[in-house]
Backbone as JSON, one array per atom type, in Angstrom:
{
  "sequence": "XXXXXXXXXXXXXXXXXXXXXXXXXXXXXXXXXXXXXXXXXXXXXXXXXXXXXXXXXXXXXXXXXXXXXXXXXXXXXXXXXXXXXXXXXXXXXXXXXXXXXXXXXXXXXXXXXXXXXXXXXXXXXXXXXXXXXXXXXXXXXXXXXXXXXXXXXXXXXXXXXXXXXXXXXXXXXXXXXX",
  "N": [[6.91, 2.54, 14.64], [5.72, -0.06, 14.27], [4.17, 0.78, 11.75], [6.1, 0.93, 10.29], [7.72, -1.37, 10.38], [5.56, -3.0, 8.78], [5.6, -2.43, 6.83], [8.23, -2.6, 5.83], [7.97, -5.57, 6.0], [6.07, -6.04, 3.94], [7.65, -5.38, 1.63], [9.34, -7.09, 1.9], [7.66, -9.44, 1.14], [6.58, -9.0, -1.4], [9.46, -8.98, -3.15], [9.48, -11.66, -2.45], [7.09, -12.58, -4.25], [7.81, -11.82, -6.28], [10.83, -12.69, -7.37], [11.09, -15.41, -6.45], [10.37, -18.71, -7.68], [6.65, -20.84, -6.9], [6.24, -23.33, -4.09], [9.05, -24.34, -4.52], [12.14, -24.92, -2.75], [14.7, -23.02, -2.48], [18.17, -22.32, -1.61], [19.36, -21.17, 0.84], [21.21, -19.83, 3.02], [22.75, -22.17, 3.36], [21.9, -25.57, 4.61], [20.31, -24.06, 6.64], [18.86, -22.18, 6.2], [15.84, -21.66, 3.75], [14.75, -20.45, 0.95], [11.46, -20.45, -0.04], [8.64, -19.85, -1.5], [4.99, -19.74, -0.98], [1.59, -19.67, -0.33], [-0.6, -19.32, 2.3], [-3.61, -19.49, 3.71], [-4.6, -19.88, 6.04], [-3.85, -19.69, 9.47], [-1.94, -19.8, 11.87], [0.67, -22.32, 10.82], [-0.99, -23.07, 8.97], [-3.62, -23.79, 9.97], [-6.99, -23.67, 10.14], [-7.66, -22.81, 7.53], [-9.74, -23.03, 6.07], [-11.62, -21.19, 7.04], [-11.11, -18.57, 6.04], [-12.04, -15.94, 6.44], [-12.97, -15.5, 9.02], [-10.8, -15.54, 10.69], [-9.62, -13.81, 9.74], [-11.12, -11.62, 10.86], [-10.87, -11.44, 13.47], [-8.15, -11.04, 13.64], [-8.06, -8.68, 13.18], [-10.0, -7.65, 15.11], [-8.1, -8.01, 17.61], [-5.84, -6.74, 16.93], [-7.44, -4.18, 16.67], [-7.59, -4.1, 20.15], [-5.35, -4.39, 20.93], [-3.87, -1.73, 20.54], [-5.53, 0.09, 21.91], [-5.21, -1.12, 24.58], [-2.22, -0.27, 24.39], [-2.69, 2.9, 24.04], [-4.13, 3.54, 25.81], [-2.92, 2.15, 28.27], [-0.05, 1.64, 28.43], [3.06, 2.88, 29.26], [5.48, 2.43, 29.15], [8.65, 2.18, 27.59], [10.09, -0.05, 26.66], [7.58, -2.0, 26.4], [6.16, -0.74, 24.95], [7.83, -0.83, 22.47], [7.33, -3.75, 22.07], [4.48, -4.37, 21.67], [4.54, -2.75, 19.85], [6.23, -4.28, 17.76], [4.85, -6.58, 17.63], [2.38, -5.4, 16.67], [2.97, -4.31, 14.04], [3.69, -7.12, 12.7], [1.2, -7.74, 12.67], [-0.4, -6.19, 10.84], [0.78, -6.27, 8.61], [0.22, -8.74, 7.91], [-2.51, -8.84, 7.89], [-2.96, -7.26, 5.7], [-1.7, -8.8, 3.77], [-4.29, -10.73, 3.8], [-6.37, -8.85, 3.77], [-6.1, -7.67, 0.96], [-4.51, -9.27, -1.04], [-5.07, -11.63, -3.85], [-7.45, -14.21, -3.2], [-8.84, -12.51, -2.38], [-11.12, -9.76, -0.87], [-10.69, -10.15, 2.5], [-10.68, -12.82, 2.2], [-7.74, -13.57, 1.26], [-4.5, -14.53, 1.05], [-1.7, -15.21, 2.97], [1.68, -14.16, 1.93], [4.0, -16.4, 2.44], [7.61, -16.95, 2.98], [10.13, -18.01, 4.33], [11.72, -20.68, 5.09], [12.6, -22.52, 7.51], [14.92, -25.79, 8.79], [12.78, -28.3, 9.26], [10.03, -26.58, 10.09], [7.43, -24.76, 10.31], [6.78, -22.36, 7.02], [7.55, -19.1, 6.73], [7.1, -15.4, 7.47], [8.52, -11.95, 7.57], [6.63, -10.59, 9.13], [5.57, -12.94, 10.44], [7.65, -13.24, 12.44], [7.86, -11.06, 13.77], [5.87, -10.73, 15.23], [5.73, -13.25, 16.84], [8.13, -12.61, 18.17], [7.64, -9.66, 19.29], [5.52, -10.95, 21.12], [6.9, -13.07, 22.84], [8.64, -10.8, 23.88], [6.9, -9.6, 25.53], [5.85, -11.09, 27.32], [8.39, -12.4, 28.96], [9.22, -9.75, 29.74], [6.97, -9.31, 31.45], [7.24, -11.7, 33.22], [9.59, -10.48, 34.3], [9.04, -8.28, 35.73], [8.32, -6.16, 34.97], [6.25, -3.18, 34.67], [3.69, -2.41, 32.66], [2.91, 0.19, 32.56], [5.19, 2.21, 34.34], [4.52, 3.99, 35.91], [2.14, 3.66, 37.68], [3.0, 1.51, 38.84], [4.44, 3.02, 40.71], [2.87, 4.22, 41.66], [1.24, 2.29, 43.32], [3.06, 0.83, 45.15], [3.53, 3.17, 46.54], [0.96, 3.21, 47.83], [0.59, 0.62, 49.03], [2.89, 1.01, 50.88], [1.98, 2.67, 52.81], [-0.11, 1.6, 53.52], [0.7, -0.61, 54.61], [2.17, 0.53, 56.79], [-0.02, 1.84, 58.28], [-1.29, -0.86, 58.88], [0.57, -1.84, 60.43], [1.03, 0.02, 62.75], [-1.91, 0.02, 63.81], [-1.7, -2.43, 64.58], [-0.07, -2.41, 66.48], [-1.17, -1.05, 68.54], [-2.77, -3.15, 69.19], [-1.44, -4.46, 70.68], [-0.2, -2.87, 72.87], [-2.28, -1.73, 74.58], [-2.75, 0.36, 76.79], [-0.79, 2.09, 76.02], [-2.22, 3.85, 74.19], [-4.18, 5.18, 75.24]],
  "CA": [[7.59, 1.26, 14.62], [4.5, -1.04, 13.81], [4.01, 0.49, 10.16], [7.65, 0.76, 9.38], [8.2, -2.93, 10.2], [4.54, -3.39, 8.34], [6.4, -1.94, 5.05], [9.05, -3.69, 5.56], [7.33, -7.29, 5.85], [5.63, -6.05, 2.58], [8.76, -5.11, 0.81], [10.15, -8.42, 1.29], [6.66, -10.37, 0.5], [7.05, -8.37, -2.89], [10.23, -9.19, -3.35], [9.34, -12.98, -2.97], [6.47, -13.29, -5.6], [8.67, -11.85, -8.15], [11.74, -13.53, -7.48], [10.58, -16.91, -5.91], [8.92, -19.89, -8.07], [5.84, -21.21, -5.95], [7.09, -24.05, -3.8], [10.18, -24.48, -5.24], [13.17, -24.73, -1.74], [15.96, -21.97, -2.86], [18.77, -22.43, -0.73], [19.64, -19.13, 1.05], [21.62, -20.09, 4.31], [22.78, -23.71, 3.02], [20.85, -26.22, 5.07], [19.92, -23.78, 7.39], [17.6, -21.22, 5.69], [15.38, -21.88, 2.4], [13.65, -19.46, 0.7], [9.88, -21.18, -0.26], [7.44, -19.18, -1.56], [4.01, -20.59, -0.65], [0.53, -18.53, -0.09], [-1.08, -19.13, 3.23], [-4.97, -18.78, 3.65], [-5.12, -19.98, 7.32], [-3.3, -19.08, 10.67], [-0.2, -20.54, 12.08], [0.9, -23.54, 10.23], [-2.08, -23.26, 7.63], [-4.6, -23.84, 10.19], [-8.4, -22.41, 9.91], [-7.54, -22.43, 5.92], [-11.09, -22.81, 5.07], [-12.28, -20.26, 7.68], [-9.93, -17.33, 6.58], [-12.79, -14.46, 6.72], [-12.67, -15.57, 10.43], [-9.56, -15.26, 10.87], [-9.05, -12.16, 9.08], [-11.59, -10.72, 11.42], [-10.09, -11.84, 14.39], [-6.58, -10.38, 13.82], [-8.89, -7.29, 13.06], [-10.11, -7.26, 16.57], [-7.35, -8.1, 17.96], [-4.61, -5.67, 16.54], [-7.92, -2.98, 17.85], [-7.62, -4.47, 21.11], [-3.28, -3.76, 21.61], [-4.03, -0.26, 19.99], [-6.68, 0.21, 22.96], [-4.52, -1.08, 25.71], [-1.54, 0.74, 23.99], [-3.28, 4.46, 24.21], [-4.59, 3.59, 27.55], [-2.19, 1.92, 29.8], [1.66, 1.42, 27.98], [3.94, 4.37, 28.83], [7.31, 1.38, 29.07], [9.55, 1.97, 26.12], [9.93, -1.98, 26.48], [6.54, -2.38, 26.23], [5.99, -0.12, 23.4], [8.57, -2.16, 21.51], [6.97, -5.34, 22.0], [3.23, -3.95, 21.61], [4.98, -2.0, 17.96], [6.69, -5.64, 17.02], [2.75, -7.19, 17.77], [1.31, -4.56, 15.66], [3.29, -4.47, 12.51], [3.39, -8.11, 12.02], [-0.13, -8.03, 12.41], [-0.94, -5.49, 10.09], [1.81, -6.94, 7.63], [-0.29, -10.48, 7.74], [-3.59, -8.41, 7.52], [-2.47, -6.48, 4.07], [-2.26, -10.05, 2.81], [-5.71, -11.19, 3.96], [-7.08, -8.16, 2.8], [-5.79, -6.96, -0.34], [-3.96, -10.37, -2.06], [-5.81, -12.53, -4.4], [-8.68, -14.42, -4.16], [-10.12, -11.07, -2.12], [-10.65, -9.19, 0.49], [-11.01, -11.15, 3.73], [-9.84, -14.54, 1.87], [-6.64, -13.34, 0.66], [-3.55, -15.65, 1.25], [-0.52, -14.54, 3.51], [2.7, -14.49, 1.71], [5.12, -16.78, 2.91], [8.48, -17.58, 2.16], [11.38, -18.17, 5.15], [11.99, -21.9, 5.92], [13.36, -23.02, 8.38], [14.39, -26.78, 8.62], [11.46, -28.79, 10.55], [9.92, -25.7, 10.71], [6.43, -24.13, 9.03], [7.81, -21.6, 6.7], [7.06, -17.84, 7.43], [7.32, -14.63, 6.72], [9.22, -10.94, 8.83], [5.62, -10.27, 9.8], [5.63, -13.43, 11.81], [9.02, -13.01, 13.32], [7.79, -10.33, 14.45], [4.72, -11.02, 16.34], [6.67, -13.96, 18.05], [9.34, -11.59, 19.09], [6.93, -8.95, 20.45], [5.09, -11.94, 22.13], [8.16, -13.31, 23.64], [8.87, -9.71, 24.68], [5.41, -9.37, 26.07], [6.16, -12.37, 28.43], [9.61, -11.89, 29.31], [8.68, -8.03, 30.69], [6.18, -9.61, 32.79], [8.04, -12.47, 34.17], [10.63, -9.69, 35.31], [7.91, -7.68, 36.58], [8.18, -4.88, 34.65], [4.96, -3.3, 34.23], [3.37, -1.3, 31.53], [2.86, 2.04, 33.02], [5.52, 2.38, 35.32], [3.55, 5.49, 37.27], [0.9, 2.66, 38.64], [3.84, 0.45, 40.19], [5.29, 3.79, 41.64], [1.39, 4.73, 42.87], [1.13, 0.9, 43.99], [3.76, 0.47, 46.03], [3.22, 3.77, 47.38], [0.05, 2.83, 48.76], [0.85, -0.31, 50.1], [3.98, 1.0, 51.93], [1.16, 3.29, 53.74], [-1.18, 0.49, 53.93], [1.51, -1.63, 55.79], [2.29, 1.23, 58.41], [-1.03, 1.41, 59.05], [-1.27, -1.93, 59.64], [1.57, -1.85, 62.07], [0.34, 0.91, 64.01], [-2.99, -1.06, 64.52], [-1.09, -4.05, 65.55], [1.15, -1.64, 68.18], [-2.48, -0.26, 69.41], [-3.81, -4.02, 69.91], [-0.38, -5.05, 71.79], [-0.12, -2.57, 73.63], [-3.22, -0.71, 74.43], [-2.16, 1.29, 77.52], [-0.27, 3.46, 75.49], [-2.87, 4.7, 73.14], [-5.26, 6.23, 75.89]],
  "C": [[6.74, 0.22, 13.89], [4.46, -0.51, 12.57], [5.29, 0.66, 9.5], [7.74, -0.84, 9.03], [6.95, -3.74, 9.45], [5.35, -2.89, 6.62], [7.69, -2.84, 4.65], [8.7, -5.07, 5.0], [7.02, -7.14, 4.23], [6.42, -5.88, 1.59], [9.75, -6.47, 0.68], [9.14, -9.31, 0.84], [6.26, -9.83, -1.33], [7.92, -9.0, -4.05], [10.06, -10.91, -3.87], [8.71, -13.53, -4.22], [7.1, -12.85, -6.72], [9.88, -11.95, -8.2], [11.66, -15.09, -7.08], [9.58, -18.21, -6.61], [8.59, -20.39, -6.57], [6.87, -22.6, -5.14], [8.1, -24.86, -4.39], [11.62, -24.01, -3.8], [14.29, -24.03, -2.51], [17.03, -21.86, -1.87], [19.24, -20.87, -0.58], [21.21, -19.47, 1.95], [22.27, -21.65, 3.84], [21.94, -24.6, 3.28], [20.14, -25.34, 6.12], [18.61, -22.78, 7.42], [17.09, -21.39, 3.83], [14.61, -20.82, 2.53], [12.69, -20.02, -0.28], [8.55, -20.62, -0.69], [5.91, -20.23, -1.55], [3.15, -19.6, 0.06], [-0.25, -19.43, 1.1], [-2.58, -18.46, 3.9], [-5.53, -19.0, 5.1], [-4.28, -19.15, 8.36], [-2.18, -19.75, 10.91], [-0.43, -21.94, 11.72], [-0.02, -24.21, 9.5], [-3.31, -23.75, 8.56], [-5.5, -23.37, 10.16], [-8.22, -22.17, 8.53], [-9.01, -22.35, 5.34], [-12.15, -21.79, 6.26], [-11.77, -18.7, 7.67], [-10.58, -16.15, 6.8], [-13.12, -14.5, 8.46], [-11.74, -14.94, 11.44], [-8.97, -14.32, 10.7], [-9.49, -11.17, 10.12], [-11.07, -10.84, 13.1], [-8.5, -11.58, 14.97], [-7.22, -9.32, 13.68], [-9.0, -6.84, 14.34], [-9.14, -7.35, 17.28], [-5.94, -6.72, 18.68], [-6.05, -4.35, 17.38], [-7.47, -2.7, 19.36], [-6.05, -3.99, 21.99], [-3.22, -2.53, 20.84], [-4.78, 0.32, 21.41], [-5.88, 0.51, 23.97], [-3.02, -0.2, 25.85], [-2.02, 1.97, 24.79], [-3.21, 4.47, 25.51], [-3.45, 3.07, 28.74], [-0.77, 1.76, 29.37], [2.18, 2.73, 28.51], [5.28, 3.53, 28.7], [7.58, 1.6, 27.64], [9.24, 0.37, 25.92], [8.88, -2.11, 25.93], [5.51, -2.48, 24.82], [6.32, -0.71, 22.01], [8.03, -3.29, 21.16], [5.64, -5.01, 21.44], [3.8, -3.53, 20.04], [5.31, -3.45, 16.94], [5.72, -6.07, 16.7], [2.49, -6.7, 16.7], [1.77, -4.76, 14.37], [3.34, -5.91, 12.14], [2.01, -8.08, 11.98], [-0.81, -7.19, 10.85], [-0.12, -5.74, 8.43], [0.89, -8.05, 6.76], [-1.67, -9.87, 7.04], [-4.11, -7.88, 6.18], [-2.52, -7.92, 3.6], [-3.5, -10.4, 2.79], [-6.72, -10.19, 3.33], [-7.19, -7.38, 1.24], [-4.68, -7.99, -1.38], [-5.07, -11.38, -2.43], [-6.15, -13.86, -3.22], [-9.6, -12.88, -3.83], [-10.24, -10.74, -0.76], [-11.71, -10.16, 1.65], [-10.88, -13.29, 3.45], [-8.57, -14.67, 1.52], [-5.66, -14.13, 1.75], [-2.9, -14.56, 1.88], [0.31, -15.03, 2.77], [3.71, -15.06, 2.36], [6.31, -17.76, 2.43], [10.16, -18.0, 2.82], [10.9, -19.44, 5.73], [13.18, -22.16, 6.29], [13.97, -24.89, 8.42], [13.58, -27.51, 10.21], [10.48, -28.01, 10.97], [8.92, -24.87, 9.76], [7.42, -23.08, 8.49], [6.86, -20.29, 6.7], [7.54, -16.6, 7.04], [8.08, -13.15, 7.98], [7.85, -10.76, 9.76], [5.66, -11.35, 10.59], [6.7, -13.54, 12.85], [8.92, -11.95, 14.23], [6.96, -10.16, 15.54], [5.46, -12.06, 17.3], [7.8, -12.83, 18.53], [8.59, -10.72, 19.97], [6.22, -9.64, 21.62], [5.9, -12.43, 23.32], [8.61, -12.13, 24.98], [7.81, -9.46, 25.93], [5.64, -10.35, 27.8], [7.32, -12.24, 29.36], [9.63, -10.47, 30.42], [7.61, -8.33, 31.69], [6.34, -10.45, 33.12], [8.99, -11.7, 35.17], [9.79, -9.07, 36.43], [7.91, -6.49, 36.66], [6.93, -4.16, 33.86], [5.0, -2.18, 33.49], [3.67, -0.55, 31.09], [3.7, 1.93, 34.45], [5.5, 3.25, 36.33], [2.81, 4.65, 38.16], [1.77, 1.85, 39.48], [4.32, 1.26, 40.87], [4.06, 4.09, 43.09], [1.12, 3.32, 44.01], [2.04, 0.8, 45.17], [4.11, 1.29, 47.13], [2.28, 4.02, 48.39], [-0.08, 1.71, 49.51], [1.95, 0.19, 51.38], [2.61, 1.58, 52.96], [0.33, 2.34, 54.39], [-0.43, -0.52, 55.27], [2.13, -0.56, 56.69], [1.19, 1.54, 58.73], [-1.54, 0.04, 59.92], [-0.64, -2.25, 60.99], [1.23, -0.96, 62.89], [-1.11, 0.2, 64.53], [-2.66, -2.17, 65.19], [-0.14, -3.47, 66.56], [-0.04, -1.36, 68.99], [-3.01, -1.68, 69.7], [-3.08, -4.5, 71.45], [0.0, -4.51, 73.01], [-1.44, -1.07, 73.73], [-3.71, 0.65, 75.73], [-1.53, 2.37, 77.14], [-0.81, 4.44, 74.89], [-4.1, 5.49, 74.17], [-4.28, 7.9, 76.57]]
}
């Protein structure tokens, strides 16, 4: 999922520099969607622009980091989804930083979907907000990860809480237990 939707992103950031003059608004959508090409050397909404080998390395660790927890603790389809959405925008954004002019670890992100009022952006970030969103959403419900650990969890509490109650029948009534 993550390098499909990482090919993708790149197949439309392609598409932009050789159909798109630089900022130049192209109406797509009427007022509702412009297409903007404009290169991107910082983080969301051009921030950290003069720190982008930072930044680069930082989505580096990162994207390791939901590869990690991936392997190790995801088995939720859901989860997977959202964790795959994460990944390919990341690795989408990262292909710019590392392999688009001026060089590797300064290289610009392609971006070219505006919105109005609204930095303009590219599928790779649509996608990380969506998996994010997802990310949140699945654990507001309180659907976890690895759903084996909430089956083991709740199997050891149920035990835990009839133990409990049998200790609290043995304090109340302690005639019965000799």
């Amino acid at each position: 999922m993550g390098v499909l939707l990482a090919v993708v992103d790149q197949l439309t950031k392609n598409w932009a520099v050789a159909n798109l003059p630089e900022l130049d608004p192209q109406p797509f959508l009427g007022e509702i969607l412009h297409l903007t090409l404009l290169y991107n050397s910082g983080a969301a909404w051009g921030m950290g622009s003069e720190i982008t080998p930072v930044v680069t390395g930082l989505q580096i660790a990162i994207v390791i980091g939901v590869i990690v927890f991936a392997v190790r603790s995801v088995r939720s389809l859901w989860y997977t989804l959202a964790l795959g959405l994460i990944l390919g925008g990341a690795l989408g954004n990262i292909h710019d930083r590392l392999l688009r002019p001026p060089g590797p670890f300064h290289g610009a992100v392609v971006d070219f979907l505006e919105l109005p009022h609204w930095p303009v952006f590219n599928v790779a970030d649509m996608a990380v907000v969506a998996g994010a969103i997802l990310v949140v959403l699945l654990g507001v419900i309180g659907l976890p990860a690895d759903p084996a650990e909430a089956e083991d969890t709740t199997g050891a509490d149920d035990s835990a809480r009839a133990d409990d109650v049998a200790r609290a029948d043995d304090v109340e009534h302690p005639e019965e237990t000799r």
